[in-house]
Each structure stands twice: as structure tokens, then as C-alpha cells.
Amino acid sequence: MRVITLAGSPRFPSRSTALLSVCQRALEARGVEVIPWNIHNFQPEDLLYARFDSPALTALKADLALAEGLIVATPIYKASFSGALKTLLDLLPERALEHKVVLPLASGGSVAHMLAVDYALKPVLNALKAQEVLHGVFASDTQITHYDRQPELDALLSERIDEALETFWQALHRRHQPYAQAV
Ligand SMILES: Cc1cc2nc3c(=O)[nH]c(=O)nc-3n(C[C@H](O)[C@H](O)[C@H](O)COP(=O)(O)O)c2cc1C
């Protein structure tokens, strides 16, 4: 089982990226191979000038093609997901998330914007033909500490991440496997 994590924050250290580190550890404990990707893996010019043939983009597409699932994390910027993440998602092929289970995560300063994942990010993930986009998890800034070292989540957030990962795990196992019937 292979899963990609994609960190959409332009900043480092990053709270939303810390959520992915926590997920990575939990999934690896279940024997999942996790391949972490980050917006910093890309040259800013390649993203801004929409270079569809950049080496990093080619590598991400290859990794995605072999993965069953994706966990994507973003900070909330101006009531939406980060523009940096959008510049990357814009360069993926139309069916990049076909047959994949996707779990979206976000961190933000205000719970007033906790629905941004639903109204802003999920439509883009669906446009990339994700097979199943799960309920996202929104984290308030105060719920994530020590995100520059060993991130710590408060008890409520930790519980919600655990539940989301369990749902993700189950969805990965029941996911439609396009060539399975041929056996
Ligand atoms: C440019 C900018 C815009 C932001 N806009 C919002 C916003 O509209 N709503 C919100 O809840 N938080 C907003 N925030 C706060 C961030 O979403 C929050 O601190 C987040 O956890 C940062 O994640 P990161 O550390 O992964 O970058 C904004 C932060 C920045 C820097």
C-alpha cells in the first residue's frame, strides 16, 4: 500500500505540514509506504510559469500513478486553500487522482473558515477525478504545538486525526481496483 502526502504550505516550519508528519508516522506503523511531497520540492518559477515538463512535476506524477491514496494538507489563506498549492494542482493531469482515496487536512487561525476545505479544496480534488474524497480535518492553530520539532496535537485534534486515518485506511482497502476483476 502506497500513499502520497502533499504539503501545500509555502512556509516552513508549518502547522499543516506537521499534521502530515503525524499521519505519516501512524500509517507507517500500519505498514503503509508513505512518500512525502512538499511545495518546496518545486522550483517557484516552474509553478508560476506553468512548466508542465519540470522534472519535479514529472516525478510527482510518477509517484501519484503508483499510489492508492493521497493526504493533502494546506493552510487556510484568505478563506481558501493556499495559492501555492493551487499552482501545483493546476499542473496535474485531469485524471491524476483517478482510483485514489484522498484525505484533505487544513490548519487555520479561525474556525470561521473551517469549511474552506469543503467549498474550495474538495471541488478541485474532484476535478482531478479522485475516486473518494473523505471528510477533511480542520485544525486550529492553537491545537498544534512544537510544529518546528516534534509536533504535538491537542487531545481533540489527535482523536479526529486518528478517526480520519481509520476511515482513510478502510477506504483504501475497499477502493475500486481497476484491474482486479481480470484475475
Ligand atoms: C497570508 C495569510 C492568510 C491567512 N488567512 C487566513 C484565513 O483567511 N483564515 C484563517 O482561518 N487563517 C488564515 N491564516 C492563518 C493560517 O491559515 C494559519 O496560521 C495556518 O495554520 C498556517 O499554516 P502553515 O503553518 O502550515 O502555513 C492566514 C495566514 C496567512 C500567512
Coordinates of C-alpha atoms and ligand atoms in Angstrom, one line a residue:
M1 CA 0.0 0.0 0.0
R2 CA 1.4 3.3 -1.0
V3 CA 0.3 6.8 0.0
I4 CA 1.5 10.3 -1.0
T5 CA 1.4 13.2 1.4
L6 CA 1.4 16.6 -0.2
A7 CA 2.1 19.6 2.0
G8 CA 0.7 22.8 0.5
S9 CA 2.1 25.4 2.8
P10 CA 4.7 27.8 1.4
R11 CA 6.0 28.3 4.9
F12 CA 8.5 26.3 7.0
P13 CA 8.0 25.2 9.7
S14 CA 4.4 24.7 9.1
R15 CA 1.4 23.6 11.2
S16 CA -0.4 22.0 8.3
T17 CA 2.7 20.1 7.3
A18 CA 3.0 18.9 10.9
L19 CA -0.4 17.2 10.5
L20 CA 1.1 15.2 7.7
S21 CA 4.1 14.1 9.7
V22 CA 1.7 12.8 12.4
C23 CA -0.3 10.9 9.7
Q24 CA 2.9 9.6 8.1
R25 CA 4.0 8.0 11.4
A26 CA 0.7 6.5 12.1
L27 CA 0.4 5.0 8.6
E28 CA 3.9 3.7 8.6
A29 CA 3.1 1.9 11.8
R30 CA 0.4 0.1 9.8
G31 CA 3.0 -0.9 7.2
V32 CA 2.0 1.7 4.6
E33 CA 4.7 3.2 2.4
V34 CA 4.4 6.9 2.7
I35 CA 6.1 9.2 0.1
P36 CA 6.1 12.8 1.4
W37 CA 5.9 15.7 -1.1
N38 CA 6.1 19.3 -0.3
I39 CA 5.5 22.5 -2.3
H40 CA 9.2 23.2 -1.6
N41 CA 10.2 20.3 -3.8
F42 CA 9.2 22.5 -6.8
Q43 CA 11.0 25.5 -8.3
P44 CA 8.7 28.5 -7.8
E45 CA 9.2 29.5 -11.5
D46 CA 8.1 26.1 -12.6
L47 CA 4.8 26.6 -10.7
L48 CA 4.3 30.2 -11.6
Y49 CA 5.1 29.8 -15.3
A50 CA 3.1 26.5 -15.5
R51 CA 6.0 24.4 -16.7
F52 CA 4.3 21.1 -17.3
D53 CA 7.5 19.3 -18.1
S54 CA 9.5 20.2 -15.0
P55 CA 11.5 17.3 -13.5
A56 CA 9.8 17.6 -10.1
L57 CA 6.3 17.6 -11.6
T58 CA 7.2 14.5 -13.7
A59 CA 8.4 12.7 -10.6
L60 CA 5.3 13.6 -8.6
K61 CA 3.1 12.3 -11.4
A62 CA 5.0 9.1 -11.4
D63 CA 4.7 8.7 -7.7
L64 CA 1.0 9.5 -7.8
A65 CA 0.4 7.0 -10.6
L66 CA 1.6 4.2 -8.3
A67 CA -0.2 5.4 -5.1
E68 CA -3.5 4.2 -3.8
G69 CA -4.1 7.3 -1.6
L70 CA -3.2 10.9 -1.1
I71 CA -3.3 13.1 2.0
V72 CA -3.1 16.7 1.2
A73 CA -2.7 19.5 3.8
T74 CA -3.0 23.2 3.4
P75 CA -3.1 26.4 5.5
I76 CA -6.2 28.5 5.1
Y77 CA -5.3 31.7 3.3
K78 CA -7.9 34.3 2.7
A79 CA -10.8 31.8 3.4
S80 CA -9.4 29.3 0.9
F81 CA -6.6 26.8 0.4
S82 CA -3.1 28.2 -0.3
G83 CA -2.4 29.7 -3.7
A84 CA 0.9 27.8 -3.8
L85 CA -1.0 24.5 -3.6
K86 CA -3.3 25.7 -6.4
T87 CA -0.4 26.4 -8.7
L88 CA 0.7 22.8 -8.3
L89 CA -2.7 21.2 -8.6
D90 CA -3.3 23.2 -11.8
L91 CA -0.4 21.4 -13.4
L92 CA -1.6 17.9 -12.7
P93 CA -3.3 16.0 -15.5
E94 CA -7.1 15.9 -15.4
R95 CA -7.3 12.3 -14.2
A96 CA -4.3 12.5 -11.8
L97 CA -6.4 11.3 -8.8
E98 CA -8.4 8.7 -10.6
H99 CA -8.9 5.5 -8.5
K100 CA -7.4 7.2 -5.4
V101 CA -8.7 7.9 -2.0
V102 CA -8.0 11.5 -0.8
L103 CA -8.0 12.8 2.7
P104 CA -7.8 16.7 2.9
L105 CA -6.4 18.4 6.0
A106 CA -6.2 22.1 6.8
S107 CA -5.0 24.4 9.6
G108 CA -6.2 27.9 10.1
G109 CA -6.3 30.7 12.6
S110 CA -10.1 30.9 12.7
V111 CA -12.8 28.3 12.9
A112 CA -14.9 30.7 10.9
H113 CA -13.0 29.2 7.8
M114 CA -13.2 25.6 8.7
L115 CA -15.5 24.9 5.7
A116 CA -12.9 26.2 3.3
V117 CA -11.8 22.6 2.6
D118 CA -15.4 21.7 1.6
Y119 CA -16.1 24.7 -0.6
A120 CA -12.7 25.4 -2.1
L121 CA -10.3 22.4 -2.0
K122 CA -12.7 19.5 -2.5
P123 CA -14.1 20.7 -5.8
V124 CA -10.5 20.8 -7.2
L125 CA -9.8 17.3 -5.9
N126 CA -13.0 16.1 -7.5
A127 CA -12.0 17.9 -10.8
L128 CA -8.9 15.7 -10.7
K129 CA -11.3 12.7 -10.6
A130 CA -10.5 11.4 -7.1
Q131 CA -12.4 8.2 -6.5
E132 CA -13.3 9.2 -3.0
V133 CA -12.6 12.5 -1.1
L134 CA -13.1 11.9 2.6
H135 CA -14.4 14.3 5.2
G136 CA -11.5 16.7 5.9
V137 CA -10.0 17.6 9.3
F138 CA -9.6 21.2 10.2
A139 CA -7.1 22.2 12.9
S140 CA -7.0 25.5 14.7
D141 CA -3.5 27.0 15.2
T142 CA -3.8 26.6 19.0
Q143 CA -4.3 22.8 18.6
I144 CA -0.8 22.2 17.1
T145 CA 2.3 22.9 19.1
H146 CA 6.1 22.3 18.7
Y147 CA 5.4 22.0 14.9
D148 CA 9.1 23.1 14.3
R149 CA 10.3 19.9 16.0
Q150 CA 8.2 17.0 17.2
P151 CA 4.6 18.2 16.6
E152 CA 2.1 17.8 19.3
L153 CA -1.7 17.8 18.7
D154 CA -4.2 18.5 21.4
A155 CA -6.4 15.6 22.5
L156 CA -9.4 16.6 20.4
L157 CA -7.5 17.1 17.2
S158 CA -5.5 13.9 17.8
E159 CA -8.7 11.9 18.2
R160 CA -10.1 13.5 14.9
I161 CA -6.9 12.7 13.0
D162 CA -7.0 9.1 14.3
E163 CA -10.6 8.7 13.2
A164 CA -9.9 10.2 9.8
L165 CA -6.9 7.8 9.4
E166 CA -9.1 4.9 10.3
T167 CA -11.7 5.9 7.7
F168 CA -8.8 6.5 5.1
W169 CA -7.4 3.0 5.9
Q170 CA -10.8 1.4 5.4
A171 CA -11.4 3.4 2.2
L172 CA -8.0 2.3 0.8
H173 CA -9.0 -1.3 1.3
R174 CA -12.4 -1.1 -0.4
R175 CA -11.2 1.2 -3.2
H176 CA -12.1 0.2 -6.7
Q177 CA -9.1 -1.6 -8.2
P178 CA -9.4 -1.2 -12.0
Y179 CA -7.7 -4.5 -13.0
A180 CA -8.6 -6.7 -10.1
Q181 CA -11.5 -8.5 -12.0
A182 CA -9.2 -9.7 -14.6
V183 CA -7.6 -12.3 -12.2
Ligands
LIG1 C1 -1.4 35.2 4.2 C2 -2.2 34.5 5.2 C3 -3.5 34.5 5.1 C4 -4.3 33.8 6.1 N1 -5.6 33.8 6.0 C5 -6.4 33.1 6.9 C6 -7.8 33.0 6.8 O1 -8.4 33.6 5.9 N2 -8.5 32.2 7.7 C7 -7.8 31.6 8.7 O2 -8.5 30.9 9.5 N3 -6.5 31.6 8.9 C8 -5.8 32.4 8.0 N4 -4.4 32.5 8.1 C9 -3.7 31.7 9.2 C10 -3.2 30.4 8.7 O3 -4.1 29.7 8.0 C11 -2.8 29.5 9.9 O4 -1.8 30.2 10.7 C12 -2.2 28.2 9.4 O5 -2.2 27.2 10.5 C13 -0.8 28.3 8.8 O6 -0.5 27.0 8.4 P1 1.1 26.7 8.0 O7 1.8 26.9 9.3 O8 1.0 25.3 7.5 O9 1.5 27.6 6.9 C14 -3.6 33.2 7.2 C15 -2.2 33.2 7.3 C16 -1.5 33.9 6.3 C17 0.0 33.9 6.4

